[in-house]
PDB file of C-alpha atoms and ligand atoms in Angstrom:
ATOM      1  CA  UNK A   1       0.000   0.000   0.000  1.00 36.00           C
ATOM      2  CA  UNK A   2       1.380   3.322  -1.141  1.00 38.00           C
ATOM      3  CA  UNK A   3       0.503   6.741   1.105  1.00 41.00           C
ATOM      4  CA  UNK A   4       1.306  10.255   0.381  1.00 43.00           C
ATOM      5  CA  UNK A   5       2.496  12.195   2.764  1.00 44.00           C
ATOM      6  CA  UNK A   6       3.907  16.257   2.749  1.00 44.00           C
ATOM      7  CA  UNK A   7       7.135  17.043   4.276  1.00 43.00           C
ATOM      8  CA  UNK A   8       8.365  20.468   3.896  1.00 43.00           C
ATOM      9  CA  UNK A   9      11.766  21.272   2.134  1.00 43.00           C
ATOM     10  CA  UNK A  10      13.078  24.433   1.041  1.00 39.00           C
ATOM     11  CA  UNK A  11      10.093  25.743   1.541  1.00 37.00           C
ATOM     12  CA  UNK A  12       7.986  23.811  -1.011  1.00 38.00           C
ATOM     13  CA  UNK A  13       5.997  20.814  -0.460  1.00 38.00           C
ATOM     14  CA  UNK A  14       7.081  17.494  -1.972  1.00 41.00           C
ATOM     15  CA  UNK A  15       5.356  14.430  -1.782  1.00 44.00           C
ATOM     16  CA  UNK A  16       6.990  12.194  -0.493  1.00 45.00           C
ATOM     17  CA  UNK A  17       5.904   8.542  -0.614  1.00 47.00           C
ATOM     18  CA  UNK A  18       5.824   6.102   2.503  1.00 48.00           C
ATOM     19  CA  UNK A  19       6.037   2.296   1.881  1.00 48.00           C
ATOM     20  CA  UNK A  20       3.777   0.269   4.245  1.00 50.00           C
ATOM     21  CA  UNK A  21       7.016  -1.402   5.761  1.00 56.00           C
ATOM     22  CA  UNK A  22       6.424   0.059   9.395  1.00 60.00           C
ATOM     23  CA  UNK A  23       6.009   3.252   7.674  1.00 59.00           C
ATOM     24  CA  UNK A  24       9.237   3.707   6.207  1.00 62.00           C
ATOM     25  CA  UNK A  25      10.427   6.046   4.300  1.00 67.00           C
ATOM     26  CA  UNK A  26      11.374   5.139   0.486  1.00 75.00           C
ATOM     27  CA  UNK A  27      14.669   7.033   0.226  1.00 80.00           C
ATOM     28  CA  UNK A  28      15.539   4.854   3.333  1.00 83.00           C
ATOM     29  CA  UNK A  29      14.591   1.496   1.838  1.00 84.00           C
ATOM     30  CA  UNK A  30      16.524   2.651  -1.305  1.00 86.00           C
ATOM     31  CA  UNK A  31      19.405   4.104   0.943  1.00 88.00           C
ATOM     32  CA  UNK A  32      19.698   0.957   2.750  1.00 90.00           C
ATOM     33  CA  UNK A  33      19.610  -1.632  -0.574  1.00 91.00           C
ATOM     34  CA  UNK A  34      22.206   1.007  -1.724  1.00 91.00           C
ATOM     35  CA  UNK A  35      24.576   0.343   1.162  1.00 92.00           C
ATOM     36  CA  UNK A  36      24.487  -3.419   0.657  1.00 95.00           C
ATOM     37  CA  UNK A  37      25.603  -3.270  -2.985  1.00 94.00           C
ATOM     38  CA  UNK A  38      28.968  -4.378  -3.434  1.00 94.00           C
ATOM     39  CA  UNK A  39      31.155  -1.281  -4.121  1.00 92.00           C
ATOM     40  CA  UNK A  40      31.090   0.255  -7.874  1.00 93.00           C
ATOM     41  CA  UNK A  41      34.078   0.424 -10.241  1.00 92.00           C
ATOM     42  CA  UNK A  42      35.735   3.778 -10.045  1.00 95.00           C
ATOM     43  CA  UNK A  43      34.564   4.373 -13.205  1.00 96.00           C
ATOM     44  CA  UNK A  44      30.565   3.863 -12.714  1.00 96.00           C
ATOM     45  CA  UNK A  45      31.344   5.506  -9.534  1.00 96.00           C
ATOM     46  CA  UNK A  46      32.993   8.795 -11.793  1.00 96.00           C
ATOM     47  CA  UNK A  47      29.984   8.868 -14.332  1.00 96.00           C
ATOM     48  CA  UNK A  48      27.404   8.779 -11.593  1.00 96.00           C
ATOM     49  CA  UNK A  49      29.082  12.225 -10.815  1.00 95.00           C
ATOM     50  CA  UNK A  50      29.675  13.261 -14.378  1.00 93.00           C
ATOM     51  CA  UNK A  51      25.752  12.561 -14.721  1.00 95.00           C
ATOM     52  CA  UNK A  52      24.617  14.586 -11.630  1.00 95.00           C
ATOM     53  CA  UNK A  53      26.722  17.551 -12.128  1.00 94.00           C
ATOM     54  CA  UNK A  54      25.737  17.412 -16.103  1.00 93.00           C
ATOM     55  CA  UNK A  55      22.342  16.889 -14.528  1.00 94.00           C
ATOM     56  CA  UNK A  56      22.119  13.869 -17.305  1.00 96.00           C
ATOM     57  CA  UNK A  57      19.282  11.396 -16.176  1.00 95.00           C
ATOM     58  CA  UNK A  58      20.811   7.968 -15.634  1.00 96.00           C
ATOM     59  CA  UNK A  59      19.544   4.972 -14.045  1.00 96.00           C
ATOM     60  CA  UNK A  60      20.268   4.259 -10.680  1.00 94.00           C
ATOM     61  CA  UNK A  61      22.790   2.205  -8.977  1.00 94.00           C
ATOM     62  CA  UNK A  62      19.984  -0.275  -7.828  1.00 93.00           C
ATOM     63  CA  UNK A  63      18.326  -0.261 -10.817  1.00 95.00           C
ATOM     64  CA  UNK A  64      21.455  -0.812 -13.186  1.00 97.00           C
ATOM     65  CA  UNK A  65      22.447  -3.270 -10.827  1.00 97.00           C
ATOM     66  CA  UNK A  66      19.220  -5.119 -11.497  1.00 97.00           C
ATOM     67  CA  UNK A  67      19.719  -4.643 -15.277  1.00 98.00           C
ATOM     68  CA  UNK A  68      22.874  -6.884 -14.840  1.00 98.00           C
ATOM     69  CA  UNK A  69      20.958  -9.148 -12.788  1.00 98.00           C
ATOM     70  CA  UNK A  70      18.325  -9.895 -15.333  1.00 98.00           C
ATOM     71  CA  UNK A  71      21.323  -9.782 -17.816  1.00 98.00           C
ATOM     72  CA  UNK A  72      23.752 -11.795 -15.783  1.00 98.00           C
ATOM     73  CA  UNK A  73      20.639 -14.483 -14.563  1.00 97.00           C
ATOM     74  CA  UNK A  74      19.342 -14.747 -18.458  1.00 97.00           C
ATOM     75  CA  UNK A  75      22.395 -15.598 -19.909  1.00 97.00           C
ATOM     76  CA  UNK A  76      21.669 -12.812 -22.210  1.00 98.00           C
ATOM     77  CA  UNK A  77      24.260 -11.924 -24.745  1.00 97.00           C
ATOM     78  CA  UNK A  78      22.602  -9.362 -27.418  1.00 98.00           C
ATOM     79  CA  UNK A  79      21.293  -6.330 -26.133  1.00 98.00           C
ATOM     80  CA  UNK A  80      19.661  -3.570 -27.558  1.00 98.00           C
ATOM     81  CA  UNK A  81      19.571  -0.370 -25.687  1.00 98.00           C
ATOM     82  CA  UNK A  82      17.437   2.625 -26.552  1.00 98.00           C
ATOM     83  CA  UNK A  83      19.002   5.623 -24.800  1.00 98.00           C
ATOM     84  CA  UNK A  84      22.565   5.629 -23.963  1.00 98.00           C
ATOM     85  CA  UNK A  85      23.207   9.032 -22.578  1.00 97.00           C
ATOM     86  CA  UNK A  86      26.492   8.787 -21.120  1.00 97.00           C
ATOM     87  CA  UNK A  87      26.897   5.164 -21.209  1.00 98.00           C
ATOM     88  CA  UNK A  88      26.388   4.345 -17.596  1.00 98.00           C
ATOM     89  CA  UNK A  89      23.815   1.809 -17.739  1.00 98.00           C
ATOM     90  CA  UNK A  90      25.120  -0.153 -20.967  1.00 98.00           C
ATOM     91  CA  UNK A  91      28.740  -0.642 -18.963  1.00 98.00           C
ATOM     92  CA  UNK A  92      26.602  -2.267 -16.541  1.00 98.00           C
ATOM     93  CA  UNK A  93      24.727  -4.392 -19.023  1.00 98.00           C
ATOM     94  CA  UNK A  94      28.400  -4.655 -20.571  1.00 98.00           C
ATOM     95  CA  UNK A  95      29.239  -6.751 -17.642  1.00 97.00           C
ATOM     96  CA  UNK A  96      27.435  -9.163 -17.507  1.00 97.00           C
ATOM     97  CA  UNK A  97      27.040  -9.589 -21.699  1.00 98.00           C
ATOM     98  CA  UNK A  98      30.580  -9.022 -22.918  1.00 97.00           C
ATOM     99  CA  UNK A  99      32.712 -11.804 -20.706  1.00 97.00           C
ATOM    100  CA  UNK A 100      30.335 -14.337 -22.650  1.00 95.00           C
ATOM    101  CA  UNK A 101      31.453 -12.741 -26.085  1.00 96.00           C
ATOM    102  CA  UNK A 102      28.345 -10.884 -26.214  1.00 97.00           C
ATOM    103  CA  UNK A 103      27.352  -7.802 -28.106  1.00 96.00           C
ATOM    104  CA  UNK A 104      25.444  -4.799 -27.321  1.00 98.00           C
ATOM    105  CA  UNK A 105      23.423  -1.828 -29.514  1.00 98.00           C
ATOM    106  CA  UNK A 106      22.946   0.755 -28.077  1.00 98.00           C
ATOM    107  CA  UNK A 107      21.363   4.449 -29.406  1.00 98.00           C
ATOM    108  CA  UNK A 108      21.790   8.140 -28.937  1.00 98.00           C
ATOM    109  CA  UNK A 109      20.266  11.178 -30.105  1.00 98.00           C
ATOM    110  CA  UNK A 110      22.149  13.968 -27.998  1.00 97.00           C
ATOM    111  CA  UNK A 111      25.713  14.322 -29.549  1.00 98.00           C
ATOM    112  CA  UNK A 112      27.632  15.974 -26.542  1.00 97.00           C
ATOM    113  CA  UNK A 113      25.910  12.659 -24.589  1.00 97.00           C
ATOM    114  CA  UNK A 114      27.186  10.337 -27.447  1.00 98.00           C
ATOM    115  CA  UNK A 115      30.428  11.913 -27.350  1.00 98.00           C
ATOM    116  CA  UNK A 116      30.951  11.402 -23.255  1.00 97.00           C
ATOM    117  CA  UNK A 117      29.804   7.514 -23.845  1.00 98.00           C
ATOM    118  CA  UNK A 118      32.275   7.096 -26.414  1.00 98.00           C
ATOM    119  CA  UNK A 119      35.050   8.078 -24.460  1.00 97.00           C
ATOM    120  CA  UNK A 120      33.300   6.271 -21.386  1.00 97.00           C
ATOM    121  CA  UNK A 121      33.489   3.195 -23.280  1.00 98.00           C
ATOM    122  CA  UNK A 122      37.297   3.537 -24.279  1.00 97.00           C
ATOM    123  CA  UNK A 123      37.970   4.312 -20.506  1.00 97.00           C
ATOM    124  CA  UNK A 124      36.270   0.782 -19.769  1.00 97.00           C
ATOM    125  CA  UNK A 125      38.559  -0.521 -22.492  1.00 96.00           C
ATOM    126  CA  UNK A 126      35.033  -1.746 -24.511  1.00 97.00           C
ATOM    127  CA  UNK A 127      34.936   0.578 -27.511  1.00 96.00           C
ATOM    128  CA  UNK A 128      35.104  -2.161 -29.688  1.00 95.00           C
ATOM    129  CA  UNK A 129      32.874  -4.595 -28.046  1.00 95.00           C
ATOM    130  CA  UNK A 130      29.737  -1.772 -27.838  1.00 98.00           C
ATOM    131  CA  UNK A 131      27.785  -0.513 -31.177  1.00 98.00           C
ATOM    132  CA  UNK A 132      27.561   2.910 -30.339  1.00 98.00           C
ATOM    133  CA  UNK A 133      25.135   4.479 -32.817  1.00 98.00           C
ATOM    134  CA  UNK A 134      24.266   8.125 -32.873  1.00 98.00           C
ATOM    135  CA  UNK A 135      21.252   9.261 -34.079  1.00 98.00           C
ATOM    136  CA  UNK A 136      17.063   9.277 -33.874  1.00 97.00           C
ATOM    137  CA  UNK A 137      15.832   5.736 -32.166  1.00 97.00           C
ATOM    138  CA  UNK A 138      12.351   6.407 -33.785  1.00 96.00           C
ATOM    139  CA  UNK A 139      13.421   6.043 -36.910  1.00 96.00           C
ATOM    140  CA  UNK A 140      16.370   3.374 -36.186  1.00 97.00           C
ATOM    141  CA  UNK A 141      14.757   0.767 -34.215  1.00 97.00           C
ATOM    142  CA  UNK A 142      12.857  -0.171 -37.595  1.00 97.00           C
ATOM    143  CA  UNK A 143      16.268  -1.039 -39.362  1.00 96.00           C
ATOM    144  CA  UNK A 144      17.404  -2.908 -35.969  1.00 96.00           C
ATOM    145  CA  UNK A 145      17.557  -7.012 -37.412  1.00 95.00           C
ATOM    146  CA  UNK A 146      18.884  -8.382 -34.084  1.00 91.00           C
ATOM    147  CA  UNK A 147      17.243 -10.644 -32.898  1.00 97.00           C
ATOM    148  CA  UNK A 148      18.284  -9.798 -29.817  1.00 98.00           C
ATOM    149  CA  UNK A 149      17.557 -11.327 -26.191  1.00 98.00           C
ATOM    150  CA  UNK A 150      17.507  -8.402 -23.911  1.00 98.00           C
ATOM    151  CA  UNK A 151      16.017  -4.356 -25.315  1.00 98.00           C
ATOM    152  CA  UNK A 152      16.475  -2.195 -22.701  1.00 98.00           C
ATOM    153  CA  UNK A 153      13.877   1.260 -23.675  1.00 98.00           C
ATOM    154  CA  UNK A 154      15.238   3.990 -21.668  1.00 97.00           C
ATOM    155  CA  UNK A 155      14.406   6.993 -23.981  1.00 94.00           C
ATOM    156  CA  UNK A 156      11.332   8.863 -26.534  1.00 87.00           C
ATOM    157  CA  UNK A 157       8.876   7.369 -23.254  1.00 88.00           C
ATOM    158  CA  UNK A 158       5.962   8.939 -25.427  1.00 90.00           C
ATOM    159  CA  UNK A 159       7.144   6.433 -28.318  1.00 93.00           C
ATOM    160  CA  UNK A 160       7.135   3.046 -26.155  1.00 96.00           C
ATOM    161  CA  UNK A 161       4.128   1.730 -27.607  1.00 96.00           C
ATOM    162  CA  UNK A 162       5.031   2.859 -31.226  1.00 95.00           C
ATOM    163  CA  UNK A 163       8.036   0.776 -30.709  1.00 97.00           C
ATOM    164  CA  UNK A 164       6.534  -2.522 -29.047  1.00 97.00           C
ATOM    165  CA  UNK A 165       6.206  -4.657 -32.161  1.00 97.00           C
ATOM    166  CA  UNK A 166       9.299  -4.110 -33.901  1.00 98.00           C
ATOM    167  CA  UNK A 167      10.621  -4.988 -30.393  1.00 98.00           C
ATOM    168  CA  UNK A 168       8.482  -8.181 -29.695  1.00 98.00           C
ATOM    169  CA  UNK A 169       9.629  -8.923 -33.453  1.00 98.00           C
ATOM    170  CA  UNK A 170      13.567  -8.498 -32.790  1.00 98.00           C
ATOM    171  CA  UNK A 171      12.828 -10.071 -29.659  1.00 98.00           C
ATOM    172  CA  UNK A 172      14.437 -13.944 -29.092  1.00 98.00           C
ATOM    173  CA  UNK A 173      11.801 -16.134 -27.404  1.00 98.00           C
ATOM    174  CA  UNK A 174      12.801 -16.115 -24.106  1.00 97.00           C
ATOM    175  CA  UNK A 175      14.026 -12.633 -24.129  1.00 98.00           C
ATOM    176  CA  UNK A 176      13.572  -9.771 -22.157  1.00 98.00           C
ATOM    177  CA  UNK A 177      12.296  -6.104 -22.631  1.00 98.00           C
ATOM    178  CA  UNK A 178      12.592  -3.919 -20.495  1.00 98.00           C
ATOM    179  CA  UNK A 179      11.492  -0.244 -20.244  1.00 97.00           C
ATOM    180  CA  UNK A 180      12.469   2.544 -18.008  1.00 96.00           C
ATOM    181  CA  UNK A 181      10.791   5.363 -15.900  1.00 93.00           C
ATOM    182  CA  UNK A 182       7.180   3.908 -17.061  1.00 95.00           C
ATOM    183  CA  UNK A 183       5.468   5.667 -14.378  1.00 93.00           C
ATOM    184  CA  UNK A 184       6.489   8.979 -15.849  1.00 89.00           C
ATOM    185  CA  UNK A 185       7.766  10.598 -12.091  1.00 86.00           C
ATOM    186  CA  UNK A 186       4.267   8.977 -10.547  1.00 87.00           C
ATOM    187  CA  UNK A 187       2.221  11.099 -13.436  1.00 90.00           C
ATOM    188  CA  UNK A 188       1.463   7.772 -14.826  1.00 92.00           C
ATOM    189  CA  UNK A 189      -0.354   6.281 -11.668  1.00 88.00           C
ATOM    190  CA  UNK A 190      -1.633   9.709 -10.199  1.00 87.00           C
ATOM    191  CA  UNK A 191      -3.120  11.355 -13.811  1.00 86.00           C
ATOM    192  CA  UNK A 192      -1.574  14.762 -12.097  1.00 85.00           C
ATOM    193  CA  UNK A 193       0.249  16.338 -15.085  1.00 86.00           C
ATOM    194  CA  UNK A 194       2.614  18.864 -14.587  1.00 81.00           C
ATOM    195  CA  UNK A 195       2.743  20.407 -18.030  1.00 83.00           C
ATOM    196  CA  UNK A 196      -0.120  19.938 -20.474  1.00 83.00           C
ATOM    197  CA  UNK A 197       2.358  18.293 -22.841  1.00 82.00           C
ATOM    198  CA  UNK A 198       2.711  15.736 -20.493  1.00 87.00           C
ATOM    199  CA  UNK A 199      -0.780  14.894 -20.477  1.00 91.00           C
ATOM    200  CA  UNK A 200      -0.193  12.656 -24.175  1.00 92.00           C
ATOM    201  CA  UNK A 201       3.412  11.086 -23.082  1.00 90.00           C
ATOM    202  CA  UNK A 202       1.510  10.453 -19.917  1.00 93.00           C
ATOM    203  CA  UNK A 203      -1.543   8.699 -22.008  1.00 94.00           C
ATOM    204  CA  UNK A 204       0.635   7.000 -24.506  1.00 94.00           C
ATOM    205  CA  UNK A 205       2.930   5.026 -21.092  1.00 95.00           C
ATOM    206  CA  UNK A 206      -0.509   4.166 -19.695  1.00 96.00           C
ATOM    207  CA  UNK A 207      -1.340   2.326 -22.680  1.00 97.00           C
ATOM    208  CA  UNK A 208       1.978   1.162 -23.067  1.00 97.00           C
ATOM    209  CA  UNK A 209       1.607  -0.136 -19.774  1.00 97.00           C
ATOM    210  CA  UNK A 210      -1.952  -2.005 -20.787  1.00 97.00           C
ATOM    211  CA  UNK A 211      -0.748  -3.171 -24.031  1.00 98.00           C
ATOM    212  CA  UNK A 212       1.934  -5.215 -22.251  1.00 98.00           C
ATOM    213  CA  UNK A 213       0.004  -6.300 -19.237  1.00 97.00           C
ATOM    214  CA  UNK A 214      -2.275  -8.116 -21.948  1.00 97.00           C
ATOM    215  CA  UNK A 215      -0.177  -8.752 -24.935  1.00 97.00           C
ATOM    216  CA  UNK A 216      -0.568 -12.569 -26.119  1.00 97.00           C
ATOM    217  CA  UNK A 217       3.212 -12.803 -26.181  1.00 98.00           C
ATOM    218  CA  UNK A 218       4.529 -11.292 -23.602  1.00 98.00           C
ATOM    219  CA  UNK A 219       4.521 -11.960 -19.504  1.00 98.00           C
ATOM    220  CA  UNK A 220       5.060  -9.315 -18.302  1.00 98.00           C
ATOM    221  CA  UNK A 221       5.368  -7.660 -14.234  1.00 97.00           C
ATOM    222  CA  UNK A 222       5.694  -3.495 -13.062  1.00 96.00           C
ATOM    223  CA  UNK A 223       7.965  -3.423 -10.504  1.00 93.00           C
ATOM    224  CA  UNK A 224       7.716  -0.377  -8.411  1.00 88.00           C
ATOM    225  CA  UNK A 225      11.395   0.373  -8.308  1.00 84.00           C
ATOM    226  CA  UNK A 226      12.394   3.813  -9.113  1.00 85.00           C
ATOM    227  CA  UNK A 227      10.702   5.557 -11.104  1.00 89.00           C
ATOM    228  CA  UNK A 228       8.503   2.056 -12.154  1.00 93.00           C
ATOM    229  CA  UNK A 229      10.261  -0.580 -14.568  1.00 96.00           C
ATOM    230  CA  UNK A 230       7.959  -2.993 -16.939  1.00 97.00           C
ATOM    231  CA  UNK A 231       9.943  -6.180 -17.557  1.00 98.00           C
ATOM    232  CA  UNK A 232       8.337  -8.114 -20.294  1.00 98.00           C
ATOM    233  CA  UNK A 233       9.291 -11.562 -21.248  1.00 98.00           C
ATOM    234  CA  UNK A 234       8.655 -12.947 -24.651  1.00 98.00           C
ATOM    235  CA  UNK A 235       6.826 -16.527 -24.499  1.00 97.00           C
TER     236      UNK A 235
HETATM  237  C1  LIG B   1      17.214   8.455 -19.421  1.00 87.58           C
HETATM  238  S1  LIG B   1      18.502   8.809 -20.529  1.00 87.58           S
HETATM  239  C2  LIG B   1      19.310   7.267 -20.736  1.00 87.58           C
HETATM  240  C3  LIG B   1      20.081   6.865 -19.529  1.00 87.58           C
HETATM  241  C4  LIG B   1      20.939   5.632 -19.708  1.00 87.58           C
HETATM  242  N1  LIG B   1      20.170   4.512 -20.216  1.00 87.58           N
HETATM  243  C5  LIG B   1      21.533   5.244 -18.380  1.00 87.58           C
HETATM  244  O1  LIG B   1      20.753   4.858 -17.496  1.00 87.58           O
HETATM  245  O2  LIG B   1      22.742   5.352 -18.193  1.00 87.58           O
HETATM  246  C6  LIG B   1      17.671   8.938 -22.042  1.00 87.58           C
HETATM  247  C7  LIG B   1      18.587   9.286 -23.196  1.00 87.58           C
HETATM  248  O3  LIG B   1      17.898   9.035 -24.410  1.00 87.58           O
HETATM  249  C8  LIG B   1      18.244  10.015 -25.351  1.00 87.58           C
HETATM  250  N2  LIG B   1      17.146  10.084 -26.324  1.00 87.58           N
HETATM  251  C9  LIG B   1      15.971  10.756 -26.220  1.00 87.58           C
HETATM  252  N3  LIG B   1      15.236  10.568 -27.321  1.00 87.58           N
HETATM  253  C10 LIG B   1      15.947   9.760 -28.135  1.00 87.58           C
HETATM  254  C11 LIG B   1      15.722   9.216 -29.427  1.00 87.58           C
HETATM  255  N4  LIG B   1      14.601   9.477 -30.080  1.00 87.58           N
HETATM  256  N5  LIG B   1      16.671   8.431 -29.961  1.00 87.58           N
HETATM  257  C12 LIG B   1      17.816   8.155 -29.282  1.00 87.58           C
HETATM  258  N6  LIG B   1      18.088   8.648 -28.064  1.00 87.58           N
HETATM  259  C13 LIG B   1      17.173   9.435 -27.503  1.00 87.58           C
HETATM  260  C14 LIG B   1      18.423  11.279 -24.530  1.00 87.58           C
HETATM  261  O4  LIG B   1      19.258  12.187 -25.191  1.00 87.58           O
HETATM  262  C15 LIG B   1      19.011  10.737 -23.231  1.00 87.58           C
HETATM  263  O5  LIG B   1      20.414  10.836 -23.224  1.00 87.58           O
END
């Protein structure tokens, strides 16, 4: 059971949202998983600051961390990721995928992004293993082949359902999709918009959200992680 509850902070209301574990606060649950991960390469640990101070939006720690999981745990070994920013979360996917002789796509629009993952990727020593490919996902996920087992959609939210077939298409039986930040900062469950342009992006994850909760294909599970996670698995 999820409650709202207002706390003040610098002067402005935020809601924050109790968990019905004795009342406890999220960002302590989330604090305390945090603390019992095992520590992060220098490098992830470097690009988690690069991304705050760039204010880039990246996954994270526990949520990349459960990327490699579901990675790691699936045996997965092609990966698709829409939405590379800086190229935190594909090192993480990287991994678990790449030891096996795996591969991974992975997609940017934003040059000055594309351009920090590149070097990112060189740092990691992986530049070779990771198919870095600027440009518009919208328009390249229809020339994507794969088949892949793992698509991680992290980017163009408003375009998740636009995108599901070609996915469930490149998709391996057996494989995994998995999209980001599907509850749109809690717009998606509340129907609270904060900008009217939000109101369609909002619309379109809801019936994202429906389309994969019944597809005939998929099984699929929202896990309330975050800022919500749909992990779909192709029958
Ligand atoms: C949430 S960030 C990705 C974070 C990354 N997956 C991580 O956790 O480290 C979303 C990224 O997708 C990019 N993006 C947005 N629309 C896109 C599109 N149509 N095609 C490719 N990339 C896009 C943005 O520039 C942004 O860097």
């Amino acid at each position: 059971m999820l409650k709202g509850k207002l706390l003040p902070q610098n002067e402005e209301y935020y809601l924050i949202i109790e968990v019905a574990m004795n009342g406890l606060l999220r960002d302590e649950v989330i604090k305390y998983i945090r603390d019992l991960m095992p520590p992060r390469d220098e490098l992830l640990v470097n690009m988690e600051l690069e991304a705050a101070q760039k204010m880039v939006p990246i996954v994270e720690p526990e949520v990349a961390q459960m990327l490699y999981w579901l990675a790691l745990s699936h045996n997965v070994t092609r990966v698709l990721e829409v939405g590379t920013a800086i190229g935190y979360s594909t090192l993480w996917l990287a991994k678990a995928v790449l030891p096996r002789g795996g591969s991974i796509t992975t997609i940017e629009i934003n040059k000055p992004r594309y351009e920090s993952a590149k070097s990112n990727f060189k740092r990691a020593g992986v530049e070779d293993d990771i198919n870095l490919i600027f440009g518009d996902a919208r328009e390249l996920i229809y020339e994507m082949t794969g088949p892949y087992d793992f698509i991680f959609l992290d980017a163009a939210k408003g375009k998740y359902l636009d995108f599901l077939e070609q996915c469930i298409n490149i998709l391996t039986p057996g494989g995994l999709l998995v999209a980001d930040d599907v509850f749109m900062r809690g717009m998606v469950i509340s129907g609270e918009v904060d900008k009217k342009r939000n109101k369609t992006a909002v619309k379109r994850l809801r019936d994202y959200l429906k389309a994969v909760t019944g597809h005939p294909q998929l099984e699929t599970v929202i896990i309330p992680f975050s800022d919500g996670l749909a992990l779909s698995y192709k029958k």
